[in-house]
mmCIF file of C-alpha atoms in Angstrom:
data_model
loop_
_atom_site.group_PDB
_atom_site.id
_atom_site.type_symbol
_atom_site.label_atom_id
_atom_site.label_comp_id
_atom_site.label_asym_id
_atom_site.label_seq_id
_atom_site.Cartn_x
_atom_site.Cartn_y
_atom_site.Cartn_z
ATOM 1 C CA MET A 1118 12.326 140.484 149.892
ATOM 2 C CA SER A 1119 11.724 142.392 153.096
ATOM 3 C CA GLY A 1120 13.679 140.196 155.477
ATOM 4 C CA PHE A 1121 17.434 140.758 155.207
ATOM 5 C CA THR A 1122 20.239 141.545 157.600
ATOM 6 C CA VAL A 1123 20.461 144.997 159.151
ATOM 7 C CA ALA A 1124 23.770 146.358 160.414
ATOM 8 C CA ALA A 1125 24.409 145.751 164.115
ATOM 9 C CA SER A 1126 24.413 149.510 164.770
ATOM 10 C CA GLY A 1127 20.775 149.710 163.753
ATOM 11 C CA TRP A 1128 21.681 151.771 160.670
ATOM 12 C CA ASP A 1129 19.509 150.636 157.744
ATOM 13 C CA ALA A 1130 20.191 151.470 154.094
ATOM 14 C CA ARG A 1131 16.515 150.992 153.273
ATOM 15 C CA TYR A 1132 15.650 154.214 155.117
ATOM 16 C CA LEU A 1133 18.351 156.554 153.786
ATOM 17 C CA ASP A 1134 16.110 157.818 150.996
ATOM 18 C CA SER A 1135 13.038 159.970 151.562
ATOM 19 C CA ILE A 1136 11.024 156.938 150.389
ATOM 20 C CA PRO A 1137 11.447 153.709 152.451
ATOM 21 C CA HIS A 1138 12.753 150.792 150.405
ATOM 22 C CA ASP A 1139 10.015 148.302 151.181
ATOM 23 C CA ASN A 1140 8.505 145.600 148.965
ATOM 24 C CA SER A 1141 6.350 148.202 147.214
ATOM 25 C CA TYR A 1142 9.469 150.219 146.376
ATOM 26 C CA TYR A 1143 11.283 147.217 144.899
ATOM 27 C CA ALA A 1144 8.182 146.200 142.919
ATOM 28 C CA LYS A 1145 8.046 149.660 141.339
ATOM 29 C CA CYS A 1146 11.744 149.397 140.465
ATOM 30 C CA PHE A 1147 11.086 146.035 138.772
ATOM 31 C CA VAL A 1148 8.324 147.616 136.664
ATOM 32 C CA GLY A 1149 10.474 150.637 135.842
ATOM 33 C CA GLY A 1150 13.343 148.393 134.753
ATOM 34 C CA ALA A 1151 11.040 146.277 132.594
ATOM 35 C CA LEU A 1152 9.804 149.400 130.785
ATOM 36 C CA ALA A 1153 13.266 150.914 130.480
ATOM 37 C CA CYS A 1154 14.890 147.896 128.820
ATOM 38 C CA GLY A 1155 11.912 146.455 126.935
ATOM 39 C CA ILE A 1156 11.006 149.716 125.192
ATOM 40 C CA THR A 1157 14.532 150.865 124.357
ATOM 41 C CA HIS A 1158 15.946 147.548 123.113
ATOM 42 C CA SER A 1159 12.939 146.764 120.928
ATOM 43 C CA ALA A 1160 12.908 150.300 119.466
ATOM 44 C CA LEU A 1161 16.527 149.850 118.382
ATOM 45 C CA THR A 1162 15.931 146.455 116.731
ATOM 46 C CA PRO A 1163 16.930 147.710 113.224
ATOM 47 C CA LEU A 1164 20.335 148.865 114.438
ATOM 48 C CA ASP A 1165 20.754 145.605 116.352
ATOM 49 C CA VAL A 1166 19.987 143.587 113.197
ATOM 50 C CA VAL A 1167 22.699 145.420 111.266
ATOM 51 C CA LYS A 1168 25.198 145.177 114.128
ATOM 52 C CA THR A 1169 24.627 141.431 114.545
ATOM 53 C CA ASN A 1170 25.113 140.784 110.834
ATOM 54 C CA MET A 1171 28.249 142.930 110.731
ATOM 55 C CA GLN A 1172 29.697 140.781 113.508
ATOM 56 C CA ALA A 1173 28.644 137.454 111.995
ATOM 57 C CA ASN A 1174 29.468 138.232 108.342
ATOM 58 C CA PRO A 1175 31.826 141.247 108.104
ATOM 59 C CA VAL A 1176 32.658 140.552 104.452
ATOM 60 C CA LYS A 1177 29.058 140.990 103.341
ATOM 61 C CA TYR A 1178 27.963 143.647 105.831
ATOM 62 C CA LYS A 1179 30.745 146.234 105.665
ATOM 63 C CA GLY A 1180 29.209 149.062 107.678
ATOM 64 C CA ILE A 1181 26.036 150.498 109.179
ATOM 65 C CA VAL A 1182 24.673 152.209 106.051
ATOM 66 C CA PRO A 1183 25.752 149.460 103.598
ATOM 67 C CA GLY A 1184 24.402 146.896 106.053
ATOM 68 C CA PHE A 1185 20.975 148.524 106.121
ATOM 69 C CA ALA A 1186 20.994 148.738 102.340
ATOM 70 C CA THR A 1187 21.906 145.055 101.938
ATOM 71 C CA ILE A 1188 19.201 143.835 104.322
ATOM 72 C CA ILE A 1189 16.485 146.041 102.802
ATOM 73 C CA ARG A 1190 17.489 145.041 99.269
ATOM 74 C CA GLU A 1191 17.397 141.311 100.054
ATOM 75 C CA GLU A 1192 14.543 141.111 102.586
ATOM 76 C CA GLY A 1193 12.542 144.307 102.277
ATOM 77 C CA ARG A 1194 12.008 146.940 104.957
ATOM 78 C CA SER A 1195 10.571 144.365 107.336
ATOM 79 C CA GLY A 1196 13.971 142.658 107.358
ATOM 80 C CA VAL A 1197 15.443 145.262 109.701
ATOM 81 C CA TRP A 1198 12.776 144.421 112.295
ATOM 82 C CA LYS A 1199 13.664 140.733 112.522
ATOM 83 C CA GLY A 1200 13.782 139.537 116.119
ATOM 84 C CA PHE A 1201 11.494 142.261 117.483
ATOM 85 C CA GLY A 1202 9.352 139.774 119.474
ATOM 86 C CA PRO A 1203 12.112 137.996 121.421
ATOM 87 C CA THR A 1204 13.894 141.332 121.878
ATOM 88 C CA LEU A 1205 10.830 142.940 123.468
ATOM 89 C CA LEU A 1206 10.016 139.986 125.730
ATOM 90 C CA GLY A 1207 13.611 139.084 126.581
ATOM 91 C CA TYR A 1208 14.755 142.550 127.530
ATOM 92 C CA THR A 1209 11.551 143.329 129.391
ATOM 93 C CA ALA A 1210 12.308 140.362 131.664
ATOM 94 C CA GLN A 1211 15.994 141.196 131.829
ATOM 95 C CA GLY A 1212 15.332 144.851 132.658
ATOM 96 C CA ALA A 1213 12.970 143.970 135.488
ATOM 97 C CA PHE A 1214 15.591 141.724 137.074
ATOM 98 C CA LYS A 1215 18.512 144.063 136.341
ATOM 99 C CA TYR A 1216 17.076 147.229 137.866
ATOM 100 C CA GLY A 1217 14.864 145.666 140.516
ATOM 101 C CA PHE A 1218 17.519 143.369 141.922
ATOM 102 C CA TYR A 1219 20.158 146.103 141.691
ATOM 103 C CA GLU A 1220 18.128 148.242 144.079
ATOM 104 C CA PHE A 1221 17.518 145.217 146.297
ATOM 105 C CA PHE A 1222 21.133 143.983 146.390
ATOM 106 C CA LYS A 1223 22.457 147.495 146.939
ATOM 107 C CA ASP A 1224 20.460 147.752 150.158
ATOM 108 C CA VAL A 1225 21.425 144.202 151.192
ATOM 109 C CA TYR A 1226 25.154 144.775 150.670
ATOM 110 C CA MET A 1227 25.114 148.190 152.335
ATOM 111 C CA ASN A 1228 23.476 146.698 155.392
ATOM 112 C CA LEU A 1229 25.966 143.819 155.454
ATOM 113 C CA ALA A 1230 28.861 146.281 155.217
ATOM 114 C CA GLY A 1231 27.485 148.797 157.707
ATOM 115 C CA GLU A 1232 27.408 152.579 157.551
ATOM 116 C CA ASP A 1233 31.145 153.351 157.652
ATOM 117 C CA MET A 1234 32.175 150.699 155.143
ATOM 118 C CA SER A 1235 29.294 151.539 152.820
ATOM 119 C CA ASN A 1236 30.327 155.181 152.699
ATOM 120 C CA LYS A 1237 34.006 154.322 152.285
ATOM 121 C CA TYR A 1238 33.536 151.662 149.600
ATOM 122 C CA LYS A 1239 30.400 152.887 147.826
ATOM 123 C CA PRO A 1240 31.761 152.062 144.320
ATOM 124 C CA ALA A 1241 32.382 148.456 145.419
ATOM 125 C CA ILE A 1242 28.741 148.237 146.541
ATOM 126 C CA TRP A 1243 27.609 149.457 143.105
ATOM 127 C CA LEU A 1244 29.784 146.866 141.359
ATOM 128 C CA ALA A 1245 28.750 143.931 143.549
ATOM 129 C CA SER A 1246 25.051 144.838 143.363
ATOM 130 C CA SER A 1247 25.003 145.241 139.586
ATOM 131 C CA ALA A 1248 26.944 141.995 139.030
ATOM 132 C CA SER A 1249 24.556 140.043 141.263
ATOM 133 C CA ALA A 1250 21.501 141.503 139.562
ATOM 134 C CA GLU A 1251 22.807 140.845 136.051
ATOM 135 C CA PHE A 1252 23.708 137.241 136.861
ATOM 136 C CA LEU A 1253 20.017 136.571 137.519
ATOM 137 C CA ALA A 1254 18.785 138.812 134.702
ATOM 138 C CA ASP A 1255 20.772 136.870 132.087
ATOM 139 C CA ILE A 1256 19.129 133.595 133.051
ATOM 140 C CA ALA A 1257 15.799 135.178 132.138
ATOM 141 C CA LEU A 1258 17.232 136.702 128.952
ATOM 142 C CA CYS A 1259 19.320 133.863 127.511
ATOM 143 C CA PRO A 1260 16.701 131.712 125.665
ATOM 144 C CA LEU A 1261 15.167 134.776 124.041
ATOM 145 C CA GLU A 1262 18.518 136.348 123.197
ATOM 146 C CA MET A 1263 19.613 133.134 121.471
ATOM 147 C CA THR A 1264 16.368 133.104 119.482
ATOM 148 C CA LYS A 1265 16.750 136.762 118.538
ATOM 149 C CA VAL A 1266 20.321 136.290 117.280
ATOM 150 C CA LYS A 1267 19.368 133.210 115.251
ATOM 151 C CA ILE A 1268 16.481 135.073 113.596
ATOM 152 C CA GLN A 1269 18.576 138.130 112.839
ATOM 153 C CA MET A 1270 21.610 136.451 111.311
ATOM 154 C CA SER A 1271 19.989 133.595 109.397
ATOM 155 C CA PRO A 1272 19.819 134.119 105.604
ATOM 156 C CA SER A 1273 16.318 134.824 104.351
ATOM 157 C CA GLY A 1274 14.208 131.669 104.118
ATOM 158 C CA THR A 1275 16.518 129.448 106.186
ATOM 159 C CA PHE A 1276 14.975 130.081 109.638
ATOM 160 C CA PRO A 1277 11.520 131.246 110.786
ATOM 161 C CA VAL A 1278 11.121 134.960 111.428
ATOM 162 C CA ALA A 1279 7.804 134.760 113.315
ATOM 163 C CA PHE A 1280 8.380 134.656 117.080
ATOM 164 C CA GLY A 1281 6.402 131.514 117.926
ATOM 165 C CA ALA A 1282 7.715 129.522 114.982
ATOM 166 C CA ALA A 1283 11.279 130.591 115.771
ATOM 167 C CA LEU A 1284 10.983 129.423 119.402
ATOM 168 C CA ALA A 1285 9.613 126.072 118.242
ATOM 169 C CA GLU A 1286 12.459 125.690 115.745
ATOM 170 C CA MET A 1287 15.050 126.552 118.406
ATOM 171 C CA ARG A 1288 13.637 123.764 120.587
ATOM 172 C CA ASN A 1289 13.420 121.278 117.714
ATOM 173 C CA ARG A 1290 17.015 121.967 116.683
ATOM 174 C CA ARG A 1291 18.411 122.305 120.190
ATOM 175 C CA LEU A 1292 21.372 119.987 119.477
ATOM 176 C CA GLU A 1293 22.457 122.506 116.848
ATOM 177 C CA THR A 1294 21.261 125.731 118.476
ATOM 178 C CA ARG A 1295 22.206 124.724 122.070
ATOM 179 C CA TYR A 1296 18.869 126.196 123.164
ATOM 180 C CA PRO A 1297 17.916 127.359 125.796
ATOM 181 C CA PHE A 1298 21.127 128.135 127.731
ATOM 182 C CA GLY A 1299 23.935 127.383 125.294
ATOM 183 C CA SER A 1300 24.984 131.048 125.247
ATOM 184 C CA ILE A 1301 24.665 131.718 128.977
ATOM 185 C CA VAL A 1302 28.433 131.804 129.642
ATOM 186 C CA PRO A 1303 29.305 134.305 126.879
ATOM 187 C CA LEU A 1304 26.151 136.212 127.811
ATOM 188 C CA TRP A 1305 27.415 136.494 131.382
ATOM 189 C CA PHE A 1306 30.829 137.552 130.065
ATOM 190 C CA ARG A 1307 29.140 140.182 127.898
ATOM 191 C CA GLN A 1308 26.393 141.422 130.187
ATOM 192 C CA ILE A 1309 27.939 141.321 133.662
ATOM 193 C CA PRO A 1310 30.916 143.596 132.787
ATOM 194 C CA TYR A 1311 28.528 145.737 130.735
ATOM 195 C CA THR A 1312 26.090 146.148 133.619
ATOM 196 C CA MET A 1313 28.846 146.691 136.181
ATOM 197 C CA ALA A 1314 30.214 149.484 133.994
ATOM 198 C CA LYS A 1315 26.705 150.783 133.293
ATOM 199 C CA PHE A 1316 25.740 151.172 136.946
ATOM 200 C CA PHE A 1317 29.207 152.070 138.248
ATOM 201 C CA PHE A 1318 29.806 154.869 135.760
ATOM 202 C CA PHE A 1319 26.200 156.060 135.858
ATOM 203 C CA GLU A 1320 26.238 156.370 139.649
ATOM 204 C CA GLY A 1321 29.691 157.976 139.553
ATOM 205 C CA ILE A 1322 28.824 160.499 136.821
ATOM 206 C CA VAL A 1323 25.553 161.438 138.522
ATOM 207 C CA GLN A 1324 27.458 161.988 141.756
ATOM 208 C CA GLN A 1325 29.976 164.212 139.938
ATOM 209 C CA PHE A 1326 27.167 166.281 138.421
ATOM 210 C CA TYR A 1327 25.585 166.893 141.823
ATOM 211 C CA THR A 1328 28.963 167.531 143.455
ATOM 212 C CA HIS A 1329 30.576 169.874 140.923
ATOM 213 C CA VAL A 1330 27.895 171.246 138.577
ATOM 214 C CA PHE A 1331 24.500 171.164 140.296
ATOM 215 C CA THR A 1332 25.743 171.897 143.797
ATOM 216 C CA ALA A 1333 22.454 172.745 145.511
ATOM 217 C CA PRO A 1334 20.526 169.910 147.212
ATOM 218 C CA LYS A 1335 19.321 167.419 144.601
ATOM 219 C CA GLU A 1336 15.657 167.790 145.567
ATOM 220 C CA SER A 1337 15.826 171.549 144.869
ATOM 221 C CA TYR A 1338 16.177 170.946 141.133
ATOM 222 C CA SER A 1339 13.182 170.450 138.869
ATOM 223 C CA LYS A 1340 12.230 166.999 137.628
ATOM 224 C CA PRO A 1341 13.234 167.850 134.016
ATOM 225 C CA THR A 1342 16.687 168.890 135.257
ATOM 226 C CA GLN A 1343 17.122 165.704 137.291
ATOM 227 C CA LEU A 1344 15.935 163.572 134.365
ATOM 228 C CA GLY A 1345 18.320 165.411 132.033
ATOM 229 C CA ILE A 1346 21.161 164.502 134.367
ATOM 230 C CA SER A 1347 19.962 160.889 134.338
ATOM 231 C CA PHE A 1348 19.956 160.797 130.514
ATOM 232 C CA THR A 1349 23.363 162.458 130.103
ATOM 233 C CA SER A 1350 24.973 160.247 132.729
ATOM 234 C CA GLY A 1351 23.386 157.167 131.176
ATOM 235 C CA TYR A 1352 24.592 158.058 127.687
ATOM 236 C CA LEU A 1353 28.181 158.597 128.810
ATOM 237 C CA ALA A 1354 28.120 155.366 130.821
ATOM 238 C CA GLY A 1355 26.685 153.528 127.809
ATOM 239 C CA VAL A 1356 29.604 154.455 125.562
ATOM 240 C CA ILE A 1357 32.017 152.948 128.085
ATOM 241 C CA CYS A 1358 29.789 149.868 128.417
ATOM 242 C CA ALA A 1359 29.806 149.260 124.665
ATOM 243 C CA VAL A 1360 33.596 149.138 124.499
ATOM 244 C CA VAL A 1361 33.943 146.934 127.590
ATOM 245 C CA SER A 1362 31.417 144.301 126.506
ATOM 246 C CA HIS A 1363 31.856 144.262 122.729
ATOM 247 C CA PRO A 1364 34.202 141.241 122.347
ATOM 248 C CA ALA A 1365 31.784 138.978 124.228
ATOM 249 C CA ASP A 1366 28.853 140.408 122.273
ATOM 250 C CA THR A 1367 30.607 139.457 119.023
ATOM 251 C CA ILE A 1368 31.112 135.901 120.271
ATOM 252 C CA VAL A 1369 27.400 135.598 121.117
ATOM 253 C CA SER A 1370 26.610 136.615 117.528
ATOM 254 C CA LEU A 1371 29.201 134.249 116.030
ATOM 255 C CA MET A 1372 27.845 131.288 118.003
ATOM 256 C CA GLY A 1373 24.659 131.500 115.931
ATOM 257 C CA ARG A 1374 26.488 130.781 112.667
ATOM 258 C CA ALA A 1375 25.998 127.293 111.217
ATOM 259 C CA ASP A 1376 29.726 126.882 110.522
ATOM 260 C CA ASN A 1377 30.482 127.414 114.217
ATOM 261 C CA LYS A 1378 28.239 124.531 115.288
ATOM 262 C CA GLY A 1379 29.961 122.471 117.995
ATOM 263 C CA LYS A 1380 32.912 124.856 118.380
ATOM 264 C CA SER A 1381 33.912 126.044 121.839
ATOM 265 C CA ILE A 1382 33.947 129.696 122.812
ATOM 266 C CA GLY A 1383 37.751 129.603 122.925
ATOM 267 C CA THR A 1384 37.986 128.166 119.418
ATOM 268 C CA ILE A 1385 35.644 130.794 117.995
ATOM 269 C CA ALA A 1386 37.609 133.554 119.721
ATOM 270 C CA GLU A 1387 40.949 132.196 118.499
ATOM 271 C CA GLU A 1388 39.769 131.815 114.904
ATOM 272 C CA THR A 1389 38.247 135.299 114.819
ATOM 273 C CA GLY A 1390 41.058 137.161 116.559
ATOM 274 C CA PHE A 1391 40.776 139.646 119.407
ATOM 275 C CA LEU A 1392 41.069 142.734 117.187
ATOM 276 C CA THR A 1393 38.062 141.651 115.119
ATOM 277 C CA LEU A 1394 36.120 140.655 118.235
ATOM 278 C CA ALA A 1395 36.793 144.037 119.810
ATOM 279 C CA THR A 1396 36.225 146.297 116.799
ATOM 280 C CA LYS A 1397 33.883 144.760 114.197
ATOM 281 C CA GLY A 1398 30.510 146.418 114.560
ATOM 282 C CA LEU A 1399 31.764 148.550 117.461
ATOM 283 C CA GLY A 1400 30.703 151.838 115.856
ATOM 284 C CA ALA A 1401 27.129 150.637 115.504
ATOM 285 C CA ARG A 1402 27.185 149.265 119.033
ATOM 286 C CA VAL A 1403 28.558 152.512 120.542
ATOM 287 C CA ILE A 1404 25.732 154.468 118.906
ATOM 288 C CA MET A 1405 23.203 151.840 119.888
ATOM 289 C CA ILE A 1406 24.334 151.317 123.493
ATOM 290 C CA GLY A 1407 25.015 154.993 124.247
ATOM 291 C CA THR A 1408 21.562 156.008 123.045
ATOM 292 C CA LEU A 1409 19.919 152.955 124.563
ATOM 293 C CA THR A 1410 21.545 153.384 127.986
ATOM 294 C CA GLY A 1411 20.768 157.088 128.132
ATOM 295 C CA PHE A 1412 17.100 156.489 127.360
ATOM 296 C CA GLN A 1413 16.981 153.497 129.726
ATOM 297 C CA TRP A 1414 18.010 155.623 132.680
ATOM 298 C CA TRP A 1415 15.702 158.437 131.558
ATOM 299 C CA THR A 1416 12.765 156.006 131.205
ATOM 300 C CA TYR A 1417 13.548 154.287 134.494
ATOM 301 C CA ASP A 1418 13.800 157.540 136.451
ATOM 302 C CA THR A 1419 10.780 159.026 134.670
ATOM 303 C CA PHE A 1420 8.718 156.044 135.802
ATOM 304 C CA LYS A 1421 10.131 156.258 139.325
ATOM 305 C CA THR A 1422 9.218 159.917 139.668
ATOM 306 C CA SER A 1423 5.763 159.291 138.178
ATOM 307 C CA VAL A 1424 4.986 156.825 140.994
ATOM 308 C CA GLY A 1425 6.378 159.025 143.751
ATOM 309 C CA LEU A 1426 9.968 157.790 143.976
ATOM 310 C CA THR A 1427 13.162 159.819 143.559
ATOM 311 C CA THR A 1428 15.602 159.724 140.640
ATOM 312 C CA THR A 1429 18.590 157.375 140.942
ATOM 313 C CA GLY A 1430 21.915 158.374 142.457
ATOM 314 C CA GLY A 1431 23.429 161.652 143.551
ATOM 315 C CA LYS A 1432 23.582 160.900 147.259
#
């Protein structure tokens, strides 16, 4: 990853930070991203199970609390942890690609644009870098996300819950499940806007904190203060992300239903209606994504500082 174009002026985005952005730096960002997404997504599996079922069967699962009660009553307490395995593995891979490639593409695009353009159009750099990173991250995520959704929304006893057996069943029934990349397009539609919003608003909110609230040089503040800014900025960005990406997230869930077998994305969207796509399960997703995004940025920046790097943003 070390060989990419440097601006003709000799200005190099890789050396703007106090830590040079070499291969070691990007490798640490990949590890930090893997931890940030793998830990947070898998920890919130119970809320994800309820949210997915609210989207796929809103008549039966009428809300967060009733949804939990229904699942526990029918499947026991273990029912709310369905899909933990593919969630952990899928989002660990996705997080590594998302955060690692974001850092990489940000430096690439800044060097392509040059110093003046990078400073003038910094938000555009954030958007382009996050979109590029998420495009690749979703390819790694898609097979496991499809497996997770199928496990979570299948009635008890109709589909394997164990990770290995579920993967085998997805492959065996690939004409029905469209495994492994049948959901890649709606996943891109869900995740790319989500990640663009996530990184754009995070970077922007962090910059506002250090411009208007914490006005001394960033490095003068303690690590707990910087990490608190990372968490708060991540949480606020996550709420926006949840609203932006929710319709596509609902479609991904609906594609796993047996009665939607063979239907196009457009048909599913038309039959469901935009209002339902945009609102059903949104409350659960706002709570889930706000909390998840806040802790992702906190985990990511905690790891970065633990290995000698600086927290993200603010410059």
